[in-house]
CSV table of C-alpha atoms in Angstrom, one decimal:
chain,number,residue,atom,x,y,z
A,1265,GLN,CA,94.7,74.6,103.0
A,1266,PRO,CA,93.8,78.2,103.8
A,1267,ARG,CA,93.8,79.2,107.4
A,1268,MET,CA,90.4,78.8,109.1
A,1269,ILE,CA,89.2,82.0,110.7
A,1270,VAL,CA,86.0,83.0,112.4
A,1271,ASP,CA,86.2,86.8,111.9
A,1272,ASP,CA,87.5,88.0,108.5
A,1273,SER,CA,88.2,91.4,109.9
A,1274,ASP,CA,91.4,89.9,111.5
A,1275,ILE,CA,93.2,87.7,109.0
A,1276,GLY,CA,96.6,88.0,110.7
A,1277,LYS,CA,99.5,88.2,108.3
A,1278,PRO,CA,98.2,88.1,104.7
A,1279,HIS,CA,101.2,86.2,103.4
A,1280,ASP,CA,101.8,82.6,104.2
A,1281,VAL,CA,105.5,82.4,103.4
A,1282,GLU,CA,108.3,84.6,104.7
A,1283,ILE,CA,111.8,84.4,103.2
A,1284,ARG,CA,114.6,86.0,105.3
A,1285,LEU,CA,117.5,85.0,103.0
A,1286,ALA,CA,118.3,88.5,101.7
A,1287,LEU,CA,118.2,90.0,105.2
A,1288,SER,CA,120.4,87.3,106.7
A,1289,PHE,CA,122.8,87.1,103.8
A,1290,PHE,CA,123.3,90.8,103.6
A,1291,HIS,CA,124.1,91.2,107.3
A,1292,ARG,CA,126.4,88.2,107.3
A,1293,TYR,CA,128.5,89.1,104.3
A,1294,LYS,CA,128.5,92.9,104.2
A,1295,HIS,CA,131.8,94.7,104.4
A,1296,LYS,CA,132.7,95.2,108.0
A,1297,CYS,CA,134.6,98.4,107.3
A,1298,ARG,CA,131.2,100.2,106.8
A,1299,SER,CA,129.9,99.2,110.2
A,1300,PRO,CA,128.7,102.1,112.5
A,1301,GLY,CA,131.6,101.6,115.0
A,1302,VAL,CA,134.2,102.0,112.3
A,1303,LYS,CA,132.4,104.9,110.8
A,1304,LYS,CA,132.6,106.7,114.1
A,1305,LEU,CA,136.3,106.0,114.4
A,1306,LEU,CA,137.0,107.3,110.9
A,1307,LYS,CA,135.0,110.5,111.6
A,1308,GLN,CA,137.1,111.1,114.8
A,1309,GLY,CA,140.2,110.5,112.8
A,1310,ARG,CA,139.3,113.0,110.1
A,1311,GLU,CA,138.8,115.6,112.8
A,1312,GLU,CA,142.3,115.3,114.1
A,1313,ASP,CA,144.9,117.8,112.6
A,1314,LYS,CA,147.4,115.1,111.8
A,1315,GLU,CA,144.9,113.0,109.9
A,1316,GLY,CA,143.6,116.1,108.1
A,1317,GLU,CA,147.1,117.0,106.9
A,1318,ARG,CA,147.7,113.4,105.6
A,1319,LYS,CA,144.5,113.6,103.6
A,1320,ILE,CA,145.3,117.0,102.1
A,1321,GLU,CA,148.9,115.9,101.2
A,1322,ALA,CA,147.5,112.7,99.5
A,1323,GLU,CA,145.0,114.8,97.5
A,1324,VAL,CA,147.7,117.3,96.4
A,1325,ASP,CA,149.8,114.4,95.2
A,1326,ASN,CA,146.7,113.1,93.3
A,1327,GLU,CA,147.2,109.8,95.0
A,1328,PRO,CA,144.2,108.2,96.8
A,1329,ASP,CA,144.7,107.8,100.5
A,1330,PRO,CA,144.3,104.0,101.2
A,1331,GLN,CA,143.0,104.7,104.7
A,1332,TYR,CA,140.0,106.6,103.2
A,1333,GLN,CA,139.5,104.5,100.1
A,1334,HIS,CA,137.5,101.8,101.9
A,1335,GLN,CA,134.8,104.3,102.9
A,1336,HIS,CA,133.6,104.2,99.3
A,1337,LEU,CA,133.2,100.4,99.1
A,1338,PRO,CA,129.6,99.2,98.7
A,1339,LEU,CA,128.3,97.3,101.6
A,1340,LEU,CA,128.0,94.2,99.5
A,1341,GLU,CA,128.9,93.1,96.0
A,1342,ILE,CA,127.4,90.2,94.1
A,1343,ILE,CA,128.9,88.7,91.0
A,1344,SER,CA,127.0,86.7,88.4
A,1345,ASP,CA,128.3,83.7,86.5
A,1346,LEU,CA,128.9,86.0,83.6
A,1347,GLY,CA,131.0,88.4,85.7
A,1348,LEU,CA,128.4,91.1,86.1
A,1349,VAL,CA,129.1,92.9,89.4
A,1350,ARG,CA,126.2,94.6,91.3
A,1351,SER,CA,126.7,96.8,94.3
A,1352,ILE,CA,124.1,96.2,97.1
A,1353,GLU,CA,123.6,99.0,99.7
A,1354,SER,CA,120.7,97.5,101.7
A,1355,PRO,CA,118.8,94.2,102.4
A,1356,LEU,CA,115.9,95.7,100.5
A,1357,GLU,CA,117.9,96.1,97.4
A,1358,LEU,CA,119.1,92.5,97.5
A,1359,ALA,CA,115.6,91.3,98.3
A,1360,SER,CA,114.3,93.2,95.2
A,1361,TYR,CA,116.7,91.4,93.0
A,1362,LEU,CA,115.6,88.0,94.4
A,1363,VAL,CA,111.9,88.9,94.0
A,1364,GLN,CA,112.5,89.7,90.3
A,1365,ASP,CA,114.3,86.3,89.8
A,1366,MET,CA,111.5,84.4,91.7
A,1367,GLU,CA,108.8,86.1,89.6
A,1368,ASP,CA,110.7,85.2,86.4
A,1369,MET,CA,111.2,81.6,87.4
A,1370,MET,CA,107.5,81.2,88.4
A,1371,TRP,CA,106.4,82.8,85.1
A,1372,HIS,CA,108.5,80.4,83.1
A,1373,GLU,CA,107.4,77.4,85.1
A,1374,ARG,CA,103.7,78.4,84.7
A,1375,ASN,CA,104.2,78.7,80.9
A,1376,ARG,CA,106.0,75.4,80.8
A,1377,ARG,CA,103.2,73.6,82.6
A,1378,HIS,CA,100.7,75.2,80.3
A,1379,PHE,CA,102.3,74.0,77.1
A,1380,THR,CA,103.1,70.5,78.4
A,1381,SER,CA,99.7,69.9,79.8
A,1382,THR,CA,96.8,68.5,77.8
A,1383,LYS,CA,94.3,70.8,76.2
A,1384,LYS,CA,91.7,69.8,78.7
A,1385,ALA,CA,93.9,70.4,81.7
A,1386,SER,CA,95.2,73.7,80.4
A,1387,ILE,CA,91.8,75.3,80.4
A,1388,LYS,CA,91.7,76.7,83.8
A,1389,THR,CA,89.5,79.5,85.1
A,1390,ASN,CA,90.1,81.9,88.0
A,1391,TYR,CA,93.8,81.1,88.2
A,1392,PHE,CA,95.7,83.0,90.9
A,1393,SER,CA,99.4,83.5,90.7
A,1394,HIS,CA,101.8,84.0,93.6
A,1395,ASN,CA,102.0,87.5,95.1
A,1396,ILE,CA,105.6,88.3,96.0
A,1397,LYS,CA,106.8,91.5,97.6
A,1398,ALA,CA,109.9,92.6,99.5
A,1399,GLN,CA,109.4,94.5,102.7
A,1400,LYS,CA,111.6,97.5,103.5
A,1401,SER,CA,113.3,95.4,106.1
A,1402,GLY,CA,114.5,93.0,103.3
A,1403,ILE,CA,112.1,90.2,104.3
A,1404,ILE,CA,110.4,88.7,101.2
A,1405,CYS,CA,106.7,87.9,101.7
A,1406,MET,CA,105.0,85.5,99.4
A,1407,VAL,CA,101.2,84.8,99.2
A,1408,THR,CA,100.6,81.4,97.6
A,1409,PRO,CA,97.8,81.0,95.0
A,1410,GLN,CA,95.6,79.1,97.5
A,1411,ARG,CA,96.0,82.0,100.0
A,1412,VAL,CA,95.4,84.6,97.3
A,1413,GLN,CA,92.1,82.8,96.4
A,1414,PHE,CA,91.1,82.7,100.0
A,1415,LEU,CA,91.8,86.4,100.6
A,1416,ARG,CA,89.9,87.4,97.5
A,1417,SER,CA,87.0,85.2,98.5
A,1418,ILE,CA,86.5,87.3,101.7
A,1419,GLY,CA,86.9,90.6,99.8
A,1420,ARG,CA,90.5,91.3,100.5
A,1421,LEU,CA,92.5,93.2,97.8
A,1422,PRO,CA,96.3,93.8,97.7
A,1423,CYS,CA,97.9,97.2,98.0
A,1424,SER,CA,99.5,98.1,94.7
A,1425,GLN,CA,102.6,99.8,96.3
A,1426,SER,CA,105.9,98.0,95.7
A,1427,TYR,CA,106.9,97.4,99.3
A,1428,CYS,CA,103.5,97.3,101.1
A,1429,ILE,CA,102.2,93.8,101.9
A,1430,LYS,CA,98.8,94.7,103.2
A,1431,TRP,CA,95.5,93.3,101.9
A,1432,LEU,CA,92.6,95.6,102.5
A,1433,LYS,CA,88.9,95.0,102.8
A,1434,PHE,CA,87.1,95.7,99.5
A,1435,ASP,CA,87.8,98.5,97.1
A,1436,LYS,CA,86.8,101.2,99.6
A,1437,GLY,CA,89.3,100.0,102.2
A,1438,LEU,CA,92.0,99.7,99.5
A,1439,ARG,CA,91.3,103.3,98.3
A,1440,TRP,CA,91.4,104.7,101.8
A,1441,HIS,CA,94.6,102.9,102.6
A,1442,GLU,CA,96.3,104.2,99.4
A,1443,GLN,CA,95.2,107.8,100.3
A,1444,THR,CA,96.1,107.8,104.0
A,1445,GLN,CA,99.2,105.5,104.0
A,1446,HIS,CA,100.8,106.3,100.7
A,1447,ASN,CA,99.6,109.8,99.9
A,1448,VAL,CA,97.9,108.8,96.7
A,1449,ASP,CA,95.3,111.3,95.5
A,1450,TYR,CA,91.7,110.2,95.4
A,1451,SER,CA,91.3,109.7,91.6
A,1452,ASP,CA,94.5,107.5,91.3
A,1453,ALA,CA,93.6,105.6,94.5
A,1454,ALA,CA,90.0,104.9,93.1
A,1455,THR,CA,91.5,103.8,89.8
A,1456,MET,CA,94.0,101.4,91.4
A,1457,ALA,CA,91.2,100.0,93.7
A,1458,SER,CA,88.9,99.3,90.7
A,1459,LEU,CA,91.7,97.6,88.8
A,1460,SER,CA,92.4,95.3,91.8
A,1461,VAL,CA,88.8,94.0,92.0
């Protein structure tokens, strides 16, 4: 059931599900050699004459210096069942991949239910789908269809920007938000607001 509120000017968090998998997974399994402490030590080492001479000699011999090779490792690598390797540099990047997969799975599930349901049950008006976005922190925020319906019933509209999870009050509030928070010009902001209604 949607959360009961007295004043619709304060709806709290618009989303009703938070998924921290990407954030936790990334920080747990990222390559430790890229941590800030090790970066600092490597920087100090490069500034020393002896280390500098070693690096120059290795470059002259066209042989990569193994001590410096690990600086170029991605923070995280994920490998699919088919052997596709993806380099991940931030929790947001991993969260974005997960959001794509979640949206694809929900789209397929929605279509499956549509085709397997009876004709009478498949005729459904005002259907609201999940709204899923990844915050810049890497936390995935999901608004369930019931929550979407509730937010829209009190005049709230979602921001169209990829990583913004805010729901604004009516098209005027959405247009103002797009202009002031995302530097969208007036005409584009007005168009996006009208399309969200």
